[in-house]
Coordinates of C-alpha atoms and ligand atoms in Angstrom, one line a residue:
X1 CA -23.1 23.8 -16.0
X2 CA -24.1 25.6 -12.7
X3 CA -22.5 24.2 -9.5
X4 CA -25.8 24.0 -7.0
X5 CA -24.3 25.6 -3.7
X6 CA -26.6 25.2 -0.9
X7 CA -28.4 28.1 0.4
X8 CA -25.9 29.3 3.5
X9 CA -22.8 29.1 1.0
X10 CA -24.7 31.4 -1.7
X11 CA -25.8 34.0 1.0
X12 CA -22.3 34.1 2.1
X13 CA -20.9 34.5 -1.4
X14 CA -23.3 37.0 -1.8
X15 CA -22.4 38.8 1.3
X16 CA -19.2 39.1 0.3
X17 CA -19.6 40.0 -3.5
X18 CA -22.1 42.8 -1.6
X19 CA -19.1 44.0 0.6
X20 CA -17.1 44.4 -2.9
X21 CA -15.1 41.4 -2.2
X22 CA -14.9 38.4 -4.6
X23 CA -15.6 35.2 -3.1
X24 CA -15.4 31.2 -3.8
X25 CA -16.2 28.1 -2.8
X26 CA -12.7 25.9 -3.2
X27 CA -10.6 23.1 -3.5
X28 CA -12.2 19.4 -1.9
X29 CA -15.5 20.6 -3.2
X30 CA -15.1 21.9 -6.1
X31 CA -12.8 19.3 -7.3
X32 CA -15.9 16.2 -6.4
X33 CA -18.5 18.6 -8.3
X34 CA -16.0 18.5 -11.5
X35 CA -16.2 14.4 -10.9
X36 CA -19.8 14.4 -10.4
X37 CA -19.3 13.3 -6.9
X38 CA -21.2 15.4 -4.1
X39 CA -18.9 17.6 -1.7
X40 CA -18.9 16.7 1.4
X41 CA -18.2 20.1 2.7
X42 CA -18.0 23.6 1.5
X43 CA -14.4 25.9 1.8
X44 CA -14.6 29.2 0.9
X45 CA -11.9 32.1 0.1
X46 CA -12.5 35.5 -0.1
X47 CA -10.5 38.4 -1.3
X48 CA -12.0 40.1 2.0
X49 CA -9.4 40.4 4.9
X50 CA -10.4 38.6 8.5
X51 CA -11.0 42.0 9.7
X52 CA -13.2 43.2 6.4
X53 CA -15.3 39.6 6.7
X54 CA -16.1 40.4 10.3
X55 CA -17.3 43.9 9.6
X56 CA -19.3 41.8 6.7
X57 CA -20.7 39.3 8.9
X58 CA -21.1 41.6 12.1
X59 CA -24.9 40.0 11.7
X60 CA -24.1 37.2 12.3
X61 CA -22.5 34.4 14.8
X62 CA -18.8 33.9 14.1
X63 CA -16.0 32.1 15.8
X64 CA -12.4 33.2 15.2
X65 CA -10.5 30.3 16.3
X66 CA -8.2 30.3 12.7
X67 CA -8.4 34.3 12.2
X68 CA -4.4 34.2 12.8
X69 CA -4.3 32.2 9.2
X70 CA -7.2 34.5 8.2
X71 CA -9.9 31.9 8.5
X72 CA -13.2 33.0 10.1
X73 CA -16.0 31.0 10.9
X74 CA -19.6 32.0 10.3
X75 CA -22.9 30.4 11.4
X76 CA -24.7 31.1 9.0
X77 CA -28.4 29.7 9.5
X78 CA -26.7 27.6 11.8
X79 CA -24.2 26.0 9.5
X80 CA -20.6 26.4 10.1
X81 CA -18.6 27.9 7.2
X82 CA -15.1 28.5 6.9
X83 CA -14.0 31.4 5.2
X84 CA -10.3 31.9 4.4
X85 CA -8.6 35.1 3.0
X86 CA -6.4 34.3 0.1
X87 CA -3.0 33.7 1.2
X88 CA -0.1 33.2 -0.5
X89 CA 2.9 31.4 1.2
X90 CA 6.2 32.7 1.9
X91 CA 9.3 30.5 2.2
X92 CA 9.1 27.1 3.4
X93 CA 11.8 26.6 5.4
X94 CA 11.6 23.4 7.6
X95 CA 10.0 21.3 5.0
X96 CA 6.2 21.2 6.3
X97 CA 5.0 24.9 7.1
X98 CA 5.6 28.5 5.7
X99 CA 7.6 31.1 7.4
X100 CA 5.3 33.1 6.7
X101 CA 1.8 33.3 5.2
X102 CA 0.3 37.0 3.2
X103 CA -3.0 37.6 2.1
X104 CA -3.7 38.5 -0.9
X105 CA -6.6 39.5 -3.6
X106 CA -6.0 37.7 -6.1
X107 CA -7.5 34.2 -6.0
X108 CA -5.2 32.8 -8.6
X109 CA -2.2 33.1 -6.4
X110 CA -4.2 31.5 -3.6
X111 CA -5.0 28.8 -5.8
X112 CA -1.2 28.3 -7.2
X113 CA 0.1 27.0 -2.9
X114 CA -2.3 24.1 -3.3
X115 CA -0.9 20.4 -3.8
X116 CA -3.0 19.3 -6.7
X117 CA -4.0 20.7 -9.8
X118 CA -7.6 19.0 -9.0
X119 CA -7.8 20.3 -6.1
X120 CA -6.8 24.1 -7.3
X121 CA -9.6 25.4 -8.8
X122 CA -12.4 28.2 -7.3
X123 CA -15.8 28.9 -8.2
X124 CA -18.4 31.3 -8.1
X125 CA -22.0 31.9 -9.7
X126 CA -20.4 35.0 -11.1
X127 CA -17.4 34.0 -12.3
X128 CA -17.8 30.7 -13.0
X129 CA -15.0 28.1 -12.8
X130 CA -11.4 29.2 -12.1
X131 CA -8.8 27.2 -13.0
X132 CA -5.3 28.5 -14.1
X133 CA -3.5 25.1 -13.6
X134 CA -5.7 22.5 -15.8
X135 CA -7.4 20.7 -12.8
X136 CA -10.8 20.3 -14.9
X137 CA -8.2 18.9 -17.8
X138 CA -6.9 16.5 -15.2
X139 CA -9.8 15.6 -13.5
X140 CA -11.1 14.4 -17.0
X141 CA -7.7 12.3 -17.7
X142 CA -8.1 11.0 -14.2
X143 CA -4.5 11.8 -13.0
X144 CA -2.9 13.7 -10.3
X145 CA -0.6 16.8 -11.0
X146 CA 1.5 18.5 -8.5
X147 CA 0.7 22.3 -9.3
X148 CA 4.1 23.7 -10.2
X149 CA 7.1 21.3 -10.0
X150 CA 6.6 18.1 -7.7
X151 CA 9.9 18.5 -6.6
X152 CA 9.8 21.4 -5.1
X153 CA 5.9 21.4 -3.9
X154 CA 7.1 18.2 -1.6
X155 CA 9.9 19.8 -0.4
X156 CA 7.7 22.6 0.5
X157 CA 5.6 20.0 2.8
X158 CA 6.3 16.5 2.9
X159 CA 2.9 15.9 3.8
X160 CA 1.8 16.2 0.3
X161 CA 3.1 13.0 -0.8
X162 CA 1.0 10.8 1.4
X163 CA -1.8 13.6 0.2
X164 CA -1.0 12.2 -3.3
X165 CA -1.4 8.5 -2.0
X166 CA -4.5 9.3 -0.4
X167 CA -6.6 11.0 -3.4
X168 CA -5.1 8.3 -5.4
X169 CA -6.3 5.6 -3.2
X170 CA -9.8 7.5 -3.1
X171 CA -10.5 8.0 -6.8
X172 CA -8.3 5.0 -8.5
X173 CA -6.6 8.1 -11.0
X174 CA -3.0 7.2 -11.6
X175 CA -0.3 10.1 -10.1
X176 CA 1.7 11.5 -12.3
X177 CA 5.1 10.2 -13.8
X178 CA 7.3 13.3 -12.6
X179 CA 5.3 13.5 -9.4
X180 CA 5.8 9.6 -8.1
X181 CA 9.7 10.0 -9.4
X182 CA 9.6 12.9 -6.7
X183 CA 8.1 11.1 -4.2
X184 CA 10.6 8.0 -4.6
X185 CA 13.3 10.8 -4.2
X186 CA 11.3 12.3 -0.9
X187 CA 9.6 10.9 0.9
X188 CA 12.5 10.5 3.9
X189 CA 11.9 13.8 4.3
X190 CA 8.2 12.6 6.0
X191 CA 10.2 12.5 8.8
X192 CA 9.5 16.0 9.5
X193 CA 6.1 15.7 9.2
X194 CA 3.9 15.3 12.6
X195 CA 2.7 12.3 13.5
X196 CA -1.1 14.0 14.0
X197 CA -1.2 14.8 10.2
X198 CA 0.6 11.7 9.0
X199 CA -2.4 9.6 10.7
X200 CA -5.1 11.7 9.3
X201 CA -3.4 11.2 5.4
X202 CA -3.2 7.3 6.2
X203 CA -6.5 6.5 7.5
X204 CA -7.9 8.2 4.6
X205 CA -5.7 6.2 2.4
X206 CA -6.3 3.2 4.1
X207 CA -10.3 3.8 3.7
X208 CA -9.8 4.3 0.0
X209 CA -11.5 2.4 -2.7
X210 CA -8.0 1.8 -4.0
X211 CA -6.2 1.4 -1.3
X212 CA -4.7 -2.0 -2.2
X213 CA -3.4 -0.7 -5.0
X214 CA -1.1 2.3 -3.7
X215 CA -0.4 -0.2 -1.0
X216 CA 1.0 -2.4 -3.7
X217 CA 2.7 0.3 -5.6
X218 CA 4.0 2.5 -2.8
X219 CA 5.3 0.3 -0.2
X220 CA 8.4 1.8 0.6
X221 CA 6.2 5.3 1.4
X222 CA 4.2 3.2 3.6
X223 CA 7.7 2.3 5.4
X224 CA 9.4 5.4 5.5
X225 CA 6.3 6.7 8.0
X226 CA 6.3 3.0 9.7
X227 CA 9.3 1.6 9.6
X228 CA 8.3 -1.7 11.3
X229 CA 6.5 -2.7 8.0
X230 CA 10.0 -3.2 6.3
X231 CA 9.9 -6.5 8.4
X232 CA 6.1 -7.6 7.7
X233 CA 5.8 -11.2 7.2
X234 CA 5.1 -11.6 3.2
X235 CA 2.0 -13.9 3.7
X236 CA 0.5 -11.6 6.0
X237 CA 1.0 -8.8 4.0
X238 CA -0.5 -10.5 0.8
X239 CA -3.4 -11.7 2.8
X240 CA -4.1 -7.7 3.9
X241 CA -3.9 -6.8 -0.3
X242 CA -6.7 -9.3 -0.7
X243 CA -8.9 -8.4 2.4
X244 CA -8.5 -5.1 1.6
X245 CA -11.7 -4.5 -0.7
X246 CA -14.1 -6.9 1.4
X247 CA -13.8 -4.9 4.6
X248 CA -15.7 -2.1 5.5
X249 CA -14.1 1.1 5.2
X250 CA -13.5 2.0 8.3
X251 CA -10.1 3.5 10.7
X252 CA -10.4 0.2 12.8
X253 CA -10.6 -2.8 9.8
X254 CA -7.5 -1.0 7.8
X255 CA -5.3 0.2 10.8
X256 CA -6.4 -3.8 11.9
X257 CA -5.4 -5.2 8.8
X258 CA -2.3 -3.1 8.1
X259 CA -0.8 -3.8 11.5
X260 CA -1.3 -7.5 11.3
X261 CA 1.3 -7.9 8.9
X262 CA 4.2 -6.6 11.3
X263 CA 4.7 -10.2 13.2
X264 CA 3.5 -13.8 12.9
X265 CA 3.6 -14.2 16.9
X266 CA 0.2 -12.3 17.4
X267 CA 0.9 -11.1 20.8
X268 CA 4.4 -9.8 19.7
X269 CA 2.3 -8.0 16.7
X270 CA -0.8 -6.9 18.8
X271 CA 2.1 -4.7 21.2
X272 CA 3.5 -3.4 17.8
X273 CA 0.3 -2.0 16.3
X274 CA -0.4 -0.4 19.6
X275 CA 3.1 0.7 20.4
X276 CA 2.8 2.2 16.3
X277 CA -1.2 3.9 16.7
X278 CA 0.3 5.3 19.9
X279 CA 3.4 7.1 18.2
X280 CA 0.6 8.1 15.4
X281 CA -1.5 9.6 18.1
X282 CA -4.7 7.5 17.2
X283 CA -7.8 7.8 19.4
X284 CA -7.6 5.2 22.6
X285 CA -10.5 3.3 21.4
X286 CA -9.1 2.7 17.9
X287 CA -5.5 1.3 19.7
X288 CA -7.2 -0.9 21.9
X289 CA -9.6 -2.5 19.2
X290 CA -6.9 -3.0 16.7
X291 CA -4.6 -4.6 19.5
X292 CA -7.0 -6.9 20.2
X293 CA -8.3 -7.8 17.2
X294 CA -5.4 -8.7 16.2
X295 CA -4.2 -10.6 19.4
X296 CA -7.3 -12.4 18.6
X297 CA -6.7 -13.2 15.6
X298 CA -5.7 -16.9 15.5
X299 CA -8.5 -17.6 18.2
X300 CA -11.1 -20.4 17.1
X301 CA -14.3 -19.4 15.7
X302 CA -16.0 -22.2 15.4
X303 CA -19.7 -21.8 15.9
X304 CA -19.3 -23.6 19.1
X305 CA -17.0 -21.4 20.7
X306 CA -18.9 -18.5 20.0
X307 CA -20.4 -18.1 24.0
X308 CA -16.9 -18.5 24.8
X309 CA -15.5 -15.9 22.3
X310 CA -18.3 -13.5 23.6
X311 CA -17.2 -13.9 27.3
X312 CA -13.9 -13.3 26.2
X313 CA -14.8 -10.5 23.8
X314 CA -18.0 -8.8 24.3
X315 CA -20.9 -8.7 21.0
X316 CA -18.8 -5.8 19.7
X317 CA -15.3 -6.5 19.6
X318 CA -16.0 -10.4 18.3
X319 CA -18.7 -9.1 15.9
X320 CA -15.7 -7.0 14.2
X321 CA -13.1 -10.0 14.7
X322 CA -15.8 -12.1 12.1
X323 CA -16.0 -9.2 10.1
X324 CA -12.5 -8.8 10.0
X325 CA -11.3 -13.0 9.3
X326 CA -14.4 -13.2 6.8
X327 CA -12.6 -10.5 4.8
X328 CA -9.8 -13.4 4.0
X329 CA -11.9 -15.9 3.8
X330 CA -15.0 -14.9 2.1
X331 CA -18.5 -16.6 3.6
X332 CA -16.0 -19.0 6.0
X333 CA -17.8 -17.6 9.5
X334 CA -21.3 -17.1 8.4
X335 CA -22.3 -19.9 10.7
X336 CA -20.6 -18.4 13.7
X337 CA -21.9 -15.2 13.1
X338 CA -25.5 -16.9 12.8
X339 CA -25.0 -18.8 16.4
X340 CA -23.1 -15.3 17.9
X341 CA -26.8 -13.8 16.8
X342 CA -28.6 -16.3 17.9
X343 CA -27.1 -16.0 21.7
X344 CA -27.4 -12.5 21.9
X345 CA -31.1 -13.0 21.1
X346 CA -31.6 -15.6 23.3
X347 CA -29.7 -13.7 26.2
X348 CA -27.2 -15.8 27.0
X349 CA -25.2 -15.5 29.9
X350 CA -21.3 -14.6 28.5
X351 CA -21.0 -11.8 31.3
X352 CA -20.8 -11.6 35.1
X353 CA -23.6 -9.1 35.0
X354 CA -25.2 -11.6 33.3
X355 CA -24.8 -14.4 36.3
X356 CA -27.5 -15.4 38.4
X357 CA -25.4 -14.7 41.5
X358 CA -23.4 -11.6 42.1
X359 CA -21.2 -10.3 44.8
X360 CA -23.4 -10.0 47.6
X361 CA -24.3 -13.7 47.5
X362 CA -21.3 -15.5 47.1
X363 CA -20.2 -12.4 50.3
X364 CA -23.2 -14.3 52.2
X365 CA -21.4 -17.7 51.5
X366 CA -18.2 -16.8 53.9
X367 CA -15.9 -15.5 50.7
X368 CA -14.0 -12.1 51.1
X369 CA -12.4 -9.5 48.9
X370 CA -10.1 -11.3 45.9
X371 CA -12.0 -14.6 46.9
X372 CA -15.3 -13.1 45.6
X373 CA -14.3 -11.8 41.7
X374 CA -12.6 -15.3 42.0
X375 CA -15.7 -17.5 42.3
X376 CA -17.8 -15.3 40.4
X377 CA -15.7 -15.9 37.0
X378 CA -15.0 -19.5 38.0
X379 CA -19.2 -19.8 37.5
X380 CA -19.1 -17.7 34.7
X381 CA -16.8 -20.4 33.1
X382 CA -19.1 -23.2 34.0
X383 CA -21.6 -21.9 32.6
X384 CA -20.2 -20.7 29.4
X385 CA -19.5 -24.1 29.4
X386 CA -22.6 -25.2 29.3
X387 CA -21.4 -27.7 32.3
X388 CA -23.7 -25.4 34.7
X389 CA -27.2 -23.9 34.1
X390 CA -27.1 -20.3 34.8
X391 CA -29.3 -20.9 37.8
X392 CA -29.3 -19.0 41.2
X393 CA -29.5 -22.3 43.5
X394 CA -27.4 -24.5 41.4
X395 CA -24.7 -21.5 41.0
X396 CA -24.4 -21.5 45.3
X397 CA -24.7 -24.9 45.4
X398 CA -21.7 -25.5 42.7
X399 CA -19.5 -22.4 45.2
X400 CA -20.5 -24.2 48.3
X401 CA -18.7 -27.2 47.4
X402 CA -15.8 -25.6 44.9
X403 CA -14.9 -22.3 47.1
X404 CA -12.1 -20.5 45.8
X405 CA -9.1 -20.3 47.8
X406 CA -7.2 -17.4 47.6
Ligands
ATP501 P1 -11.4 16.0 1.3 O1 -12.6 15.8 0.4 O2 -10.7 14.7 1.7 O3 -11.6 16.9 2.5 P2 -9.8 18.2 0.4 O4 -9.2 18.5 -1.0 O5 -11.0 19.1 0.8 O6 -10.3 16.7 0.4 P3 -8.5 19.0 2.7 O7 -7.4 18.4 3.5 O8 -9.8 19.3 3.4 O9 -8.7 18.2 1.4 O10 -7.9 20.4 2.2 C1 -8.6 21.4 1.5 C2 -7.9 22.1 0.4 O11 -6.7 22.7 0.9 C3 -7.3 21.1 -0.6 O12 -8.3 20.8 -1.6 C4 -6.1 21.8 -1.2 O13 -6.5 22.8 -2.1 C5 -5.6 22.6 0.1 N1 -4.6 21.8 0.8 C6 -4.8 21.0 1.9 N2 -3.6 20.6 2.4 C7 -2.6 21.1 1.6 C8 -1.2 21.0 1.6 N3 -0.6 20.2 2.5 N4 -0.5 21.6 0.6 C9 -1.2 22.4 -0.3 N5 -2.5 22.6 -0.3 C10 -3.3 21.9 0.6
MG502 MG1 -11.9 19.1 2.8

């Protein structure tokens, strides 16, 4: 069966095979067209040195941000491709990079410093499928195969055992026996692993199909790279298995949901999962939505509370809090969610901007400075109260008589 490579891969194949150099498309991709799943992006190595490709590609736009690990970038018909010498690594001697990398050209020794066997194949229209360590074999018997000795592969670069967790959460395939004995026996050394690549391997695990599975199986990996799990509150953690599969699969609900378990005083947690996303390096905007969902997260959300919960909140945020409690309890907020709707058509007031006074009037009534922010949330909370209309002369009327001191 032919592998349909979309037209900028084949004309950089080509190029290549032109220049005398044999080329590939590898790993991720090739490994999802052996599953029937379609790549999500294209890798390819080449037996052509950086300085051979550019010669080669001297046409056309490159960028040579990588070219120190022999990876050159090429635009071609606008589409960024990464093209990658074969390399073979030399010692590892810190446990998560090679001393020393050296190109090669042969693509079977590129192919034997990958993790998985699945993920160590190559192929070309010419050549067809090249796979010297079984990966087809394995991707058939859905399981996942260090290439080489497990042992050694990990203690290579720790990273590759959250790697393992993560394609196992993706796909549901079982890993290996000899390969989760190793990781039982290594994955302290994770330790040396930076935080930036940790995160990337457990929001991908976390966003797997399976993820509450390897959760399940492979706590104590889970702890060695957060150690405040190893006190997570047992209900809270069992409650996380089960709304695993009804969230949507994205960083914020399984970061969320993960995190929740570390304290059953929310506030006490909320600091936690932020103190842990910032060691991890997250994005800002991930940290500050999973603290607060989860400092939220015992908040009433009664369909009667949802103006309130919006002033408190914003659409967004309490839109992803229901998400996030309807994952435990299945079809338990649909109501609120209705109502939340339903105020947000109607364009209820849950904001200041949103108030038929502002600043400048409640100035004109005599207040100053702190005095003014003051009044103007003390109305907001009338009205969200329903126990004032949002109304310009009823607003100054209710401050004339109730003026904030300061
Ligand atoms: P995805 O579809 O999630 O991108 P991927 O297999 O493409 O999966 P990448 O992290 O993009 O994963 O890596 C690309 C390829 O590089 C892998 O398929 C594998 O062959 C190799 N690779 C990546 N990281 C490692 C590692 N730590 N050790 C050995 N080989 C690795
Ligand atoms: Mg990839």
């Amino acid at each position: 069966m032919d592998f349909l490579l979309p037209a900028p891969v084949l004309r950089a194949l080509d190029m290549l095979e032109e220049g005398g150099f044999s080329a590939y498309v590898v790993g991720g991709c090739v490994r999802d067209w052996v599953l029937g799943i379609p790549p999500h992006d294209f890798d390819i190595c080449t037996a052509a040195t950086p300085e051979e490709m550019k010669e080669i590609f001297k046409g056309e736009r490159t960028i040579e941000t990588g070219i120190k690990h022999g990876t050159l970038t090429v635009l071609m018909e606008n589409e960024p491709l990464e093209i990658t010498t074969f390399r073979l690594d030399g010692d590892y001697l810190d446990g998560r990079h090679p001393s020393s990398v050296s190109f090669t050209r042969k693509v079977e020794e590129d192919l034997s410093r990958r993790d998985f066997t699945m993920n160590a194949m190559a192929y070309s229209p010419k050549d067809g499928l090249i796979d010297p360590f079984g990966g087809q074999k394995d991707c058939r018997d859905e399981i996942i195969r260090c290439v080489g000795e497990p042992e050694r592969r990990f203690q290579e670069d720790a990273l590759r055992i959250l790697r393992a967790l993560r394609f196992s959460a993706r796909l549901g395939f079982p890993i290996e026996e000899a390969t989760v004995r190793a990781i039982g026996r290594l994955k302290e050394n994770l330790e040396k692993i930076s935080k930036e690549r940790i995160a990337v391997e457990l929001t991908g695990l976390l966003q797997g199909r399976y993820a509450r599975e390897i959760l399940m199986d492979f706590a104590p990996v889970i702890v060695s790279v957060i150690p405040e799990l190893a006190q997570a509150d047992p209900v809270l953690w069992e409650s996380m298995l089960s709304s695993l599969a009804h969230l949507p699969r994205e960083p914020l609900y399984g970061w969320t949901a993960l995190l929740n378990s570390c304290s059953t005083a929310p506030a006490v947690c909320a600091d936690t999962a932020r103190r842990i996303l910032r060691n991890l390096k997250m994005p800002l905007k991930l940290i500050e939505g999973a603290g607060e969902l989860i400092a939220w997260r015992d908040a009433d959300l009664q369909p009667h509370r949802m103006q309130k919960m919006l002033m408190h909140l914003g659409p967004e945020r309490l839109s992803q809090l229901l998400f996030w409690r309807e994952a435990e309890k299945p079809g338990a907020y649909e109501k609120s969610r209705t109502r939340m709707e339903e105020l947000l058509r109607e364009n209820a007031c849950y904001s200041l901007a949103q108030l038929a006074v502002n600043g400048k009037e409640m100035a004109a009534l005599g207040l100053r400075g702190a005095q003014i922010g003051a009044a103007l949330n003390m109305l907001l909370e009338q009205v969200v109260d329903g126990s004032l209309p949002n109304e310009r002369q009823a607003l100054i009327h209710y401050i004339s008589r109730h003026a904030p001191c300061d």
